[in-house]
Short mmCIF file of C-alpha atoms in Angstrom, two decimals:
data_model
loop_
_atom_site.label_atom_id
_atom_site.label_comp_id
_atom_site.label_asym_id
_atom_site.label_seq_id
_atom_site.Cartn_x
_atom_site.Cartn_y
_atom_site.Cartn_z
CA MET F 14 21.85 -43.24 8.41
CA ALA F 15 20.49 -39.80 7.55
CA TYR F 16 21.27 -36.78 9.72
CA ILE F 17 18.25 -36.13 11.93
CA TYR F 18 17.46 -32.82 13.61
CA GLU F 19 16.35 -33.49 17.16
CA GLU F 20 14.16 -30.40 17.44
CA PRO F 21 10.94 -30.33 15.37
CA SER F 22 10.56 -27.61 12.76
CA ARG F 23 7.94 -25.09 13.79
CA THR F 24 5.36 -22.83 12.17
CA PHE F 25 4.47 -19.22 12.96
CA SER F 26 1.28 -20.34 14.70
CA GLU F 27 3.40 -22.02 17.38
CA TYR F 28 4.74 -18.66 18.62
CA LEU F 29 3.40 -15.57 20.33
CA LEU F 30 5.07 -12.24 21.01
CA LEU F 31 5.47 -11.00 24.57
CA PRO F 32 4.82 -7.29 25.15
CA ASN F 33 7.65 -4.98 26.06
CA LEU F 34 7.38 -1.54 27.64
CA THR F 35 5.45 0.77 25.30
CA THR F 36 6.79 4.29 25.76
CA LYS F 37 4.68 7.37 25.05
CA ASP F 38 6.44 8.01 21.73
CA CYS F 39 5.80 4.43 20.63
CA VAL F 40 2.58 5.04 18.69
CA PRO F 41 1.64 3.69 15.23
CA GLU F 42 2.12 7.00 13.40
CA ASN F 43 5.78 7.01 14.50
CA VAL F 44 6.49 3.49 13.23
CA SER F 45 8.64 3.15 10.09
CA LEU F 46 8.35 -0.06 8.06
CA LYS F 47 11.20 0.85 5.71
CA THR F 48 13.43 -2.14 5.03
CA PRO F 49 16.30 -3.06 2.65
CA ILE F 50 15.64 -5.45 -0.22
CA LEU F 51 19.11 -5.55 -1.83
CA ARG F 52 22.57 -6.58 -0.59
CA TYR F 53 24.86 -3.85 0.73
CA ARG F 54 28.22 -3.49 2.48
CA ARG F 55 28.81 -2.40 6.06
CA GLY F 56 28.88 1.39 6.31
CA GLU F 57 26.82 1.78 3.13
CA THR F 58 23.09 1.77 2.40
CA SER F 59 21.07 -0.63 0.31
CA PRO F 60 20.54 0.39 -3.33
CA LEU F 61 16.81 -0.10 -2.78
CA TYR F 62 14.54 0.03 0.25
CA LEU F 63 10.91 -1.00 0.51
CA ASN F 64 8.62 1.42 2.32
CA ILE F 65 6.54 -1.50 3.55
CA PRO F 66 7.98 -5.01 4.10
CA LEU F 67 5.64 -6.76 1.66
CA VAL F 68 6.13 -8.10 -1.88
CA SER F 69 3.73 -10.11 -4.01
CA ALA F 70 4.51 -13.65 -5.13
CA ILE F 71 5.81 -14.62 -8.57
CA MET F 72 2.53 -16.24 -9.58
CA GLN F 73 0.11 -16.11 -12.51
CA ALA F 74 -2.81 -15.60 -10.13
CA VAL F 75 -1.11 -12.80 -8.18
CA SER F 76 1.45 -10.55 -9.85
CA GLY F 77 0.37 -8.91 -13.08
CA ASP F 78 1.05 -5.32 -14.07
CA ARG F 79 -2.05 -3.96 -12.31
CA MET F 80 -1.00 -5.50 -9.00
CA ALA F 81 2.54 -4.20 -9.56
CA VAL F 82 1.27 -0.65 -10.01
CA GLU F 83 -0.96 -0.64 -6.95
CA LEU F 84 1.56 -2.32 -4.65
CA ALA F 85 4.37 0.03 -5.69
CA ARG F 86 2.04 2.97 -5.04
CA SER F 87 1.61 1.59 -1.52
CA GLY F 88 5.35 1.15 -0.91
CA GLY F 89 5.94 -2.52 -1.81
CA VAL F 90 7.05 -4.44 -4.90
CA SER F 91 5.48 -7.02 -7.19
CA PHE F 92 7.48 -9.61 -9.09
CA ILE F 93 5.77 -10.07 -12.47
CA TYR F 94 5.33 -13.81 -13.03
CA ALA F 95 7.79 -15.62 -15.31
CA SER F 96 5.53 -18.46 -16.47
CA GLN F 97 4.54 -16.63 -19.65
CA PRO F 98 6.22 -15.75 -22.95
CA ILE F 99 9.20 -13.43 -22.60
CA ALA F 100 7.60 -10.70 -24.74
CA ASP F 101 4.42 -10.74 -22.65
CA GLN F 102 6.31 -10.47 -19.37
CA ALA F 103 8.47 -7.64 -20.73
CA GLU F 104 5.35 -5.81 -21.90
CA MET F 105 3.88 -6.04 -18.40
CA VAL F 106 7.07 -4.54 -16.97
CA LYS F 107 6.93 -1.73 -19.54
CA ARG F 108 3.35 -0.91 -18.60
CA VAL F 109 4.34 -0.51 -14.95
CA LYS F 110 7.36 1.64 -15.78
CA ASN F 111 5.29 3.79 -18.15
CA TYR F 112 2.47 4.21 -15.66
CA LYS F 113 1.70 7.78 -14.74
CA ALA F 114 -0.16 8.29 -11.49
CA GLY F 115 -3.76 9.09 -12.26
CA PHE F 116 -3.46 7.98 -15.90
CA VAL F 117 -4.94 4.49 -16.24
CA VAL F 118 -4.65 2.19 -19.25
CA SER F 119 -8.21 0.96 -19.80
CA ASP F 120 -8.72 -2.73 -19.02
CA SER F 121 -12.45 -2.77 -19.86
CA ASN F 122 -12.93 -2.37 -23.60
CA LEU F 123 -15.46 -3.42 -26.24
CA THR F 124 -16.34 -2.58 -29.86
CA PRO F 125 -19.54 -0.86 -31.06
CA GLU F 126 -20.74 -4.22 -32.39
CA HIS F 127 -20.84 -5.85 -28.98
CA THR F 128 -24.13 -6.03 -27.09
CA LEU F 129 -25.46 -5.04 -23.69
CA LYS F 130 -25.06 -8.69 -22.71
CA ASP F 131 -21.31 -8.32 -23.35
CA VAL F 132 -21.26 -5.11 -21.32
CA LEU F 133 -22.88 -6.76 -18.32
CA ALA F 134 -20.59 -9.79 -18.55
CA LEU F 135 -17.48 -7.57 -18.69
CA THR F 136 -18.69 -5.45 -15.78
CA ALA F 137 -19.35 -8.57 -13.69
CA ARG F 138 -15.89 -9.93 -14.47
CA THR F 139 -13.88 -6.76 -13.83
CA GLY F 140 -16.09 -4.87 -11.40
CA HIS F 141 -15.69 -1.74 -13.55
CA SER F 142 -18.72 0.19 -14.73
CA THR F 143 -16.83 2.40 -17.22
CA ILE F 144 -16.11 0.70 -20.56
CA ALA F 145 -14.14 2.33 -23.37
CA ILE F 146 -15.54 1.60 -26.84
CA THR F 147 -12.78 1.39 -29.44
CA ALA F 148 -12.77 0.37 -33.09
CA ASP F 149 -10.93 -2.89 -32.40
CA GLY F 150 -11.90 -3.40 -28.76
CA SER F 151 -8.32 -2.86 -27.58
CA PRO F 152 -7.19 -0.46 -24.82
CA THR F 153 -5.30 1.68 -27.37
CA GLY F 154 -7.65 1.52 -30.38
CA LYS F 155 -9.48 4.44 -31.96
CA LEU F 156 -11.90 5.81 -29.38
CA LEU F 157 -15.50 5.79 -30.65
CA GLY F 158 -17.45 6.16 -27.45
CA ILE F 159 -17.85 5.23 -23.83
CA VAL F 160 -20.38 3.24 -21.82
CA THR F 161 -21.23 3.76 -18.15
CA SER F 162 -24.12 2.54 -16.03
CA ARG F 163 -26.00 5.72 -16.96
CA ASP F 164 -26.20 4.67 -20.62
CA TYR F 165 -28.54 1.73 -20.08
CA ARG F 166 -31.14 0.38 -17.67
CA LYS F 167 -30.84 -3.20 -16.53
CA GLY F 168 -34.11 -5.00 -17.13
CA ARG F 169 -35.32 -2.33 -19.55
CA THR F 170 -32.63 -2.13 -22.22
CA PRO F 171 -32.69 -5.28 -24.41
CA LEU F 172 -29.69 -7.53 -23.90
CA GLU F 173 -29.32 -7.88 -27.67
CA MET F 174 -29.04 -4.12 -28.27
CA LYS F 175 -25.68 -3.24 -29.78
CA VAL F 176 -23.31 -0.94 -27.93
CA LYS F 177 -23.32 1.59 -30.76
CA ASP F 178 -27.03 2.18 -30.18
CA PHE F 179 -26.76 3.26 -26.53
CA MET F 180 -23.15 4.34 -25.91
CA THR F 181 -22.15 7.97 -25.44
CA PRO F 182 -20.54 8.69 -28.85
CA PHE F 183 -17.18 10.38 -29.25
CA SER F 184 -18.83 13.50 -30.67
CA ALA F 185 -20.65 14.05 -27.37
CA MET F 186 -17.63 13.35 -25.13
CA VAL F 187 -15.25 15.65 -23.30
CA TYR F 188 -11.66 14.42 -23.70
CA GLY F 189 -8.07 15.48 -23.23
CA LYS F 190 -5.10 15.30 -25.58
CA GLU F 191 -1.94 13.31 -24.88
CA GLY F 192 0.60 15.42 -22.97
CA LEU F 193 -2.00 16.82 -20.62
CA THR F 194 -0.80 16.98 -17.01
CA LEU F 195 -2.73 15.33 -14.20
CA SER F 196 -3.55 18.74 -12.76
CA GLU F 197 -4.96 19.90 -16.12
CA ALA F 198 -6.93 16.65 -16.49
CA ASN F 199 -8.49 17.09 -13.06
CA ASP F 200 -9.40 20.70 -13.89
CA LEU F 201 -11.36 19.41 -16.92
CA ILE F 202 -13.05 16.76 -14.76
CA CYS F 203 -14.18 19.37 -12.23
CA GLU F 204 -15.16 21.92 -14.88
CA HIS F 205 -17.38 19.48 -16.78
CA LYS F 206 -18.52 17.47 -13.73
CA LEU F 207 -17.10 14.22 -15.13
CA ASN F 208 -16.33 10.94 -13.43
CA CYS F 209 -13.95 9.88 -16.21
CA LEU F 210 -11.85 11.78 -18.77
CA PRO F 211 -10.40 9.88 -21.78
CA ILE F 212 -6.98 10.96 -23.03
CA ILE F 213 -6.39 10.48 -26.78
CA ASP F 214 -3.54 11.01 -29.25
CA GLU F 215 -3.61 12.93 -32.54
CA GLN F 216 -5.18 9.94 -34.34
CA GLN F 217 -8.01 9.68 -31.79
CA ASN F 218 -6.46 6.52 -30.32
CA LEU F 219 -7.18 5.98 -26.64
CA CYS F 220 -4.12 6.46 -24.41
CA TYR F 221 -5.45 6.66 -20.85
CA LEU F 222 -8.48 7.22 -18.70
CA VAL F 223 -8.35 9.68 -15.80
CA PHE F 224 -10.92 9.09 -13.05
CA ARG F 225 -12.16 11.62 -10.53
CA LYS F 226 -11.67 9.10 -7.70
CA ASP F 227 -7.99 8.56 -8.64
CA TYR F 228 -7.07 12.17 -7.90
CA THR F 229 -7.82 11.61 -4.23
CA ALA F 230 -6.12 8.22 -4.33
CA HIS F 231 -2.94 9.81 -5.69
CA LYS F 232 -2.81 12.13 -2.68
CA GLU F 233 -3.29 9.16 -0.37
CA ASN F 234 -0.13 7.31 -1.42
CA PRO F 235 2.81 9.08 0.25
CA LEU F 236 4.81 5.82 0.40
CA GLU F 237 5.01 5.31 -3.38
CA LEU F 238 8.14 3.36 -4.29
CA LEU F 239 9.85 5.21 -7.14
CA ASP F 240 13.11 4.89 -9.05
CA HIS F 241 15.52 7.74 -9.84
CA HIS F 242 13.33 8.80 -12.78
CA LYS F 243 10.20 8.99 -10.58
CA ARG F 244 8.79 5.81 -12.13
CA LEU F 245 7.24 3.01 -10.09
CA VAL F 246 9.59 0.22 -9.02
CA VAL F 247 8.79 -3.26 -10.36
CA GLY F 248 10.40 -6.69 -10.08
CA ALA F 249 10.25 -9.70 -12.40
CA GLY F 250 10.66 -13.43 -12.00
CA ILE F 251 13.06 -15.52 -14.09
CA ASN F 252 13.87 -19.23 -14.33
CA THR F 253 17.05 -21.24 -14.82
CA ARG F 254 16.20 -22.43 -18.34
CA ASP F 255 15.63 -19.41 -20.58
CA TYR F 256 17.25 -16.68 -18.45
CA ARG F 257 19.82 -15.87 -21.15
CA GLU F 258 16.98 -14.65 -23.37
CA ARG F 259 14.55 -13.48 -20.68
CA VAL F 260 16.89 -11.30 -18.61
CA PRO F 261 17.96 -8.95 -21.47
CA ALA F 262 14.31 -8.39 -22.42
CA LEU F 263 13.32 -7.61 -18.82
CA VAL F 264 16.29 -5.30 -18.29
CA GLU F 265 15.46 -3.42 -21.49
CA ALA F 266 11.84 -3.14 -20.37
CA GLY F 267 13.03 -1.45 -17.17
CA ALA F 268 12.74 -4.10 -14.45
CA ASP F 269 14.41 -2.79 -11.29
CA LEU F 270 15.22 -6.20 -9.81
CA LEU F 271 14.85 -9.86 -10.71
CA CYS F 272 14.27 -13.03 -8.73
CA VAL F 273 14.91 -16.63 -9.70
CA ASP F 274 11.58 -18.37 -9.22
CA SER F 275 12.22 -21.87 -7.92
CA SER F 276 10.75 -24.16 -5.29
CA ASP F 277 14.30 -25.28 -4.36
CA GLY F 278 17.14 -22.79 -4.79
CA PHE F 279 19.90 -25.00 -3.38
CA THR F 280 20.95 -26.17 -6.87
CA GLU F 281 23.84 -25.76 -9.28
CA TRP F 282 21.40 -24.49 -11.91
CA GLN F 283 20.47 -21.52 -9.75
CA TYR F 284 24.07 -20.86 -8.72
CA GLU F 285 25.06 -20.72 -12.38
CA THR F 286 22.11 -18.50 -13.28
CA ILE F 287 22.90 -15.90 -10.63
CA GLN F 288 26.64 -15.91 -11.31
CA THR F 289 26.13 -15.57 -15.06
CA ILE F 290 23.81 -12.57 -14.64
CA LYS F 291 26.25 -10.91 -12.22
CA LYS F 292 29.18 -11.39 -14.60
CA GLU F 293 27.41 -10.38 -17.81
CA TYR F 294 25.98 -7.21 -16.30
CA ASN F 295 28.96 -6.36 -14.09
CA GLY F 296 26.79 -6.58 -10.98
CA GLU F 297 24.45 -3.84 -12.16
CA VAL F 298 21.42 -6.11 -12.55
CA LYS F 299 20.05 -7.01 -9.14
CA VAL F 300 18.81 -10.58 -8.72
CA GLY F 301 17.49 -12.52 -5.75
CA GLY F 302 17.59 -16.28 -5.25
CA GLY F 303 15.80 -19.03 -3.39
CA ASN F 304 14.08 -20.81 -1.96
CA VAL F 305 16.18 -22.25 0.88
CA VAL F 306 15.40 -23.43 4.41
CA ASP F 307 18.78 -23.70 6.17
CA LYS F 308 22.23 -22.24 6.65
CA GLU F 309 23.84 -24.31 3.91
CA GLY F 310 21.34 -23.19 1.30
CA PHE F 311 21.73 -19.54 2.32
CA LEU F 312 25.52 -19.61 2.14
CA TYR F 313 25.44 -21.31 -1.25
CA LEU F 314 23.32 -18.56 -2.81
CA ALA F 315 25.18 -15.84 -0.92
CA GLU F 316 28.43 -16.98 -2.53
CA ALA F 317 26.68 -17.08 -5.91
CA GLY F 318 26.05 -13.34 -5.54
CA ALA F 319 22.32 -13.22 -4.71
CA ASP F 320 21.15 -9.74 -3.74
CA PHE F 321 18.43 -11.17 -1.49
CA ILE F 322 17.45 -14.72 -0.58
CA LYS F 323 13.97 -16.18 -0.21
CA VAL F 324 13.25 -18.62 2.61
CA GLY F 325 10.58 -21.31 2.63
CA ILE F 326 9.65 -24.60 0.98
CA GLY F 327 6.20 -26.14 1.12
CA GLY F 328 4.53 -23.56 3.37
CA GLY F 329 2.37 -21.81 0.79
CA SER F 330 -1.38 -22.30 1.01
CA ILE F 331 -1.51 -23.84 -2.49
CA CYS F 332 1.80 -25.72 -2.24
CA ILE F 333 1.80 -29.51 -1.84
CA THR F 334 5.56 -30.08 -2.20
CA ARG F 335 5.72 -31.54 1.32
CA GLU F 336 2.87 -33.93 0.56
CA GLN F 337 4.26 -34.96 -2.80
CA LYS F 338 7.97 -35.17 -2.04
CA GLY F 339 8.44 -34.88 1.72
CA ILE F 340 10.68 -31.85 1.16
CA GLY F 341 10.42 -28.71 3.29
CA ARG F 342 10.63 -27.25 6.75
CA GLY F 343 8.38 -25.40 9.19
CA GLN F 344 8.51 -21.75 8.12
CA ALA F 345 9.38 -20.28 11.53
CA THR F 346 12.32 -22.64 12.03
CA ALA F 347 13.57 -21.99 8.51
CA VAL F 348 13.49 -18.20 8.96
CA ILE F 349 15.21 -18.36 12.36
CA GLU F 350 18.10 -20.51 11.07
CA VAL F 351 18.62 -18.55 7.86
CA ALA F 352 18.49 -15.23 9.75
CA LYS F 353 21.27 -16.47 12.05
CA ALA F 354 23.30 -17.51 9.01
CA ARG F 355 22.71 -14.09 7.45
CA ASP F 356 23.94 -12.31 10.58
CA GLU F 357 27.02 -14.54 10.81
CA TYR F 358 27.76 -13.89 7.13
CA TYR F 359 27.46 -10.15 7.72
CA GLN F 360 29.86 -10.26 10.66
CA ARG F 361 32.36 -12.33 8.68
CA THR F 362 32.22 -10.56 5.30
CA GLY F 363 30.75 -7.12 6.00
CA GLU F 364 27.99 -7.79 3.45
CA TYR F 365 24.36 -7.76 4.52
CA ILE F 366 22.00 -9.90 2.42
CA PRO F 367 18.28 -9.29 3.12
CA ILE F 368 16.13 -12.38 3.49
CA CYS F 369 12.51 -12.78 2.46
CA SER F 370 10.09 -15.07 4.27
CA ASP F 371 8.02 -16.77 1.58
CA GLY F 372 5.02 -18.82 2.72
CA GLY F 373 3.36 -19.88 5.95
CA ILE F 374 1.52 -16.61 6.57
CA VAL F 375 -2.04 -17.28 7.76
CA HIS F 376 -2.77 -14.27 9.98
CA ASP F 377 -1.54 -10.67 9.81
CA TYR F 378 0.43 -11.07 13.05
CA HIS F 379 2.46 -13.83 11.39
CA ILE F 380 4.08 -11.07 9.33
CA VAL F 381 5.34 -9.44 12.53
CA LEU F 382 6.59 -12.82 13.75
CA ALA F 383 8.52 -13.34 10.51
CA LEU F 384 10.11 -9.89 10.82
CA ALA F 385 10.93 -10.42 14.51
CA MET F 386 12.58 -13.75 13.66
CA GLY F 387 14.92 -11.97 11.26
CA ALA F 388 13.19 -11.62 7.90
CA ASP F 389 13.64 -8.24 6.21
CA PHE F 390 10.45 -8.56 4.20
CA VAL F 391 7.70 -11.06 3.43
CA MET F 392 6.41 -12.48 0.13
CA LEU F 393 2.67 -13.14 -0.02
CA GLY F 394 0.56 -15.02 -2.56
CA ARG F 395 -2.85 -15.91 -1.13
CA TYR F 396 -3.06 -12.54 0.61
CA PHE F 397 -2.79 -10.55 -2.64
CA ALA F 398 -4.71 -13.05 -4.80
CA ARG F 399 -7.94 -12.00 -3.03
CA PHE F 400 -7.95 -8.45 -4.35
CA ASP F 401 -9.36 -6.68 -7.41
CA GLU F 402 -5.84 -5.99 -8.63
CA SER F 403 -4.78 -9.63 -9.01
CA PRO F 404 -4.97 -11.08 -12.56
CA ALA F 405 -7.17 -14.01 -11.47
CA PRO F 406 -10.85 -14.07 -12.44
CA LYS F 407 -13.52 -13.13 -9.91
CA ILE F 408 -16.46 -15.50 -9.98
CA ARG F 409 -19.61 -16.09 -7.98
CA LYS F 410 -19.85 -19.24 -5.86
CA GLY F 411 -23.20 -19.63 -4.20
CA MET F 412 -24.05 -16.43 -2.35
CA THR F 413 -20.57 -14.94 -2.37
CA TYR F 414 -17.70 -13.98 -4.67
CA VAL F 415 -14.30 -15.67 -4.83
CA LYS F 416 -11.10 -15.22 -6.79
CA GLU F 417 -9.45 -18.14 -8.54
CA TYR F 418 -6.03 -18.99 -7.10
CA TRP F 419 -3.72 -21.65 -8.45
CA GLY F 420 -0.17 -22.68 -7.68
CA GLU F 421 2.70 -22.41 -10.14
CA GLY F 422 3.20 -26.15 -9.69
CA SER F 423 -0.38 -26.97 -10.66
CA ASN F 424 -1.40 -28.42 -14.00
CA ARG F 425 -3.17 -25.15 -14.73
CA ALA F 426 0.01 -23.08 -14.47
CA ARG F 427 2.27 -25.68 -16.10
CA ASN F 428 5.30 -23.86 -14.71
CA TRP F 429 7.60 -26.86 -14.96
CA ALA F 430 10.69 -24.60 -15.00
CA ARG F 431 10.05 -23.66 -11.35
CA TYR F 432 10.51 -27.32 -10.37
CA ASP F 433 13.30 -28.00 -12.87
CA LEU F 434 15.61 -30.89 -12.11
CA GLY F 435 17.43 -30.83 -15.43
CA GLY F 436 15.21 -33.33 -17.21
CA GLU F 437 12.50 -33.02 -19.82
CA GLU F 438 10.56 -29.79 -20.21
CA LYS F 439 7.39 -31.03 -18.56
CA LEU F 440 5.56 -31.18 -15.24
CA THR F 441 5.65 -34.84 -14.23
CA PHE F 442 3.38 -34.38 -11.23
CA GLU F 443 1.70 -31.47 -9.47
CA GLU F 444 3.29 -29.59 -6.58
CA GLY F 445 0.49 -27.04 -6.37
CA VAL F 446 -3.30 -27.01 -6.34
CA ASP F 447 -6.04 -25.11 -8.17
CA SER F 448 -8.34 -23.37 -5.68
CA TYR F 449 -10.39 -20.34 -4.69
CA VAL F 450 -9.85 -17.61 -2.11
CA PRO F 451 -12.57 -15.33 -0.68
CA TYR F 452 -12.86 -12.12 -2.69
CA ALA F 453 -11.79 -9.18 -0.53
CA GLY F 454 -12.22 -6.07 -2.70
CA LYS F 455 -9.61 -3.37 -3.24
CA MET F 456 -6.04 -4.01 -2.18
CA LYS F 457 -5.50 -0.66 -0.50
CA ASP F 458 -8.46 -1.00 1.87
CA ASN F 459 -7.19 -4.38 3.09
CA LEU F 460 -3.51 -3.43 3.07
CA ASP F 461 -4.11 -0.34 5.19
CA LEU F 462 -5.73 -2.54 7.83
CA THR F 463 -2.87 -5.06 7.73
CA LEU F 464 -0.25 -2.32 8.09
CA ALA F 465 -2.19 -0.81 11.00
CA LYS F 466 -2.10 -4.18 12.78
CA ILE F 467 1.65 -4.56 12.11
CA LYS F 468 2.42 -1.11 13.49
CA SER F 469 0.22 -1.60 16.53
CA THR F 470 1.87 -4.94 17.31
CA MET F 471 5.33 -3.40 16.96
CA CYS F 472 4.33 -0.69 19.45
CA ASN F 473 3.32 -3.40 21.93
CA CYS F 474 6.83 -4.77 21.47
CA GLY F 475 8.32 -1.32 22.14
CA ALA F 476 9.73 -1.02 18.60
CA LEU F 477 9.47 1.81 16.07
CA THR F 478 11.52 0.16 13.29
CA ILE F 479 12.02 -3.36 11.99
CA PRO F 480 15.67 -3.55 13.19
CA GLU F 481 14.50 -2.41 16.63
CA LEU F 482 11.80 -5.08 16.59
CA GLN F 483 14.41 -7.74 15.82
CA GLN F 484 16.53 -6.55 18.74
CA LYS F 485 13.74 -6.23 21.30
CA ALA F 486 11.17 -8.88 20.39
CA ARG F 487 10.61 -11.75 22.81
CA LEU F 488 8.91 -14.90 21.57
CA THR F 489 7.31 -17.77 23.41
CA LEU F 490 6.23 -21.19 22.18
CA VAL F 491 2.56 -21.97 22.68
CA SER F 492 0.60 -25.12 23.38
CA PRO F 493 -2.58 -26.20 21.56
CA LEU F 494 -4.60 -25.08 24.58
CA THR F 495 -2.94 -21.67 24.44
CA LEU F 496 -4.10 -21.35 20.84
CA ARG F 497 -7.66 -22.20 21.85
CA GLU F 498 -7.51 -19.74 24.71
CA GLY F 499 -6.34 -17.00 22.36
CA GLY F 500 -9.51 -16.95 20.28
CA ALA F 501 -13.13 -16.35 21.19
CA HIS F 502 -14.22 -19.28 23.36
CA ASP F 503 -16.95 -20.36 25.76
CA VAL F 504 -19.38 -17.77 24.42
CA ILE F 505 -22.19 -17.75 21.87
CA LEU F 506 -21.15 -15.35 19.12
CA ARG F 507 -23.77 -12.90 17.90
CA LYS F 508 -24.68 -13.18 14.24
CA GLU F 509 -25.16 -10.19 11.97
CA THR F 510 -28.90 -10.95 11.95
CA ASP F 511 -29.11 -10.71 15.74
CA HIS F 512 -30.66 -7.47 17.05
CA ASP F 513 -30.74 -5.82 20.43
CA PHE F 514 -34.37 -4.90 21.20
CA SER F 515 -33.75 -3.75 24.75
#
């Protein structure tokens, strides 16, 4: 008969942290969330550290180049999704590596022949009120004008009016030439009282837009994750089918680290993929593996040479692998067992392999639980899919806005390579769903709140660093009644429409 674990596998929601002594120096501003992401030997340091323990999932609806830029500026890393043509993924990586803080590649563009109706539709889709008007409607075409909300009046300007008839033409614009520094660009913005300054090349082609608001934002990102050339750090996903062609393109584009994107990493295909990359690039190309849920899976990928290992099967909010195949494990139990295996491996070999908890995060405090249980960092999909920076469309549903969010195993994504079992190149059945998540606005506003909660919780545990948290944290299992007791109960909650007239 099959081997049966006597203890049930558990989720993060089944645990709570117990407070430890909070000393006077244990305050949020003293907490460091720096954490290693790549394998290193005892007595050495990791080749790369995250400044916050969060990375975005390798998903079409989550990790595009815009998300990669904003998350790296906040101290984390995005893994550009692999379920797209190699050239397109490499181009996304290049855009991140070529990004200059404050210099934005325009993602809202139209031609002079478009109409106000097109302007309003584009603004509703992107949330951006500044639209660059180029000859071909591309972000790098010849700049002919610009449209902002000041150029038209909703309800007064006819929807059929062409852009060329109400845009601010190039002849009336203030612009900068390519090679301008950010400081010089901001001087022009202040001098001419602009909200946006286009940067063009010698042929009048649009290169970047510099916004007044981004100058302040640049000063507010002290945790930016940069490489040795002061460029933003970016990761990229790969699969076990076309990696021989995909990896060289991503490396040439400048990807700092790779990750094999698979629902089940305990396979010979993944072992071979990681080993081949390590041999062909003499260990210089860093690549993570996964996903696994136990000691055996961890050790298998550790021996393959994985630089980090992802933990979790079936715990994602859009994942139905457990329903479809009965494969998986409660995320908390999986992290606890793999973390023990990681520590044993470190003691035995002197090599530390960071582990990433992937899936099962419902509340912000679950991130702290994952770290306390031994994870070095956490991969999030649903969390990041809600923000402006994700590639997914924002649409209106009823009286509110949502973002579309679909799994890589859904028919929409068609990412059969992620669930590859060596057969035909097709998705036989779905292991992910197509859904919506509540729209939450800008990433930074939400991320700052999440990080504040993480730091505050760590202070309650008497820890100023993640390693200290892992040493000091005390966890207790909770009952269903404990969960009920932990939320608001036995009261009538006030609604926003309620008023106090006393």
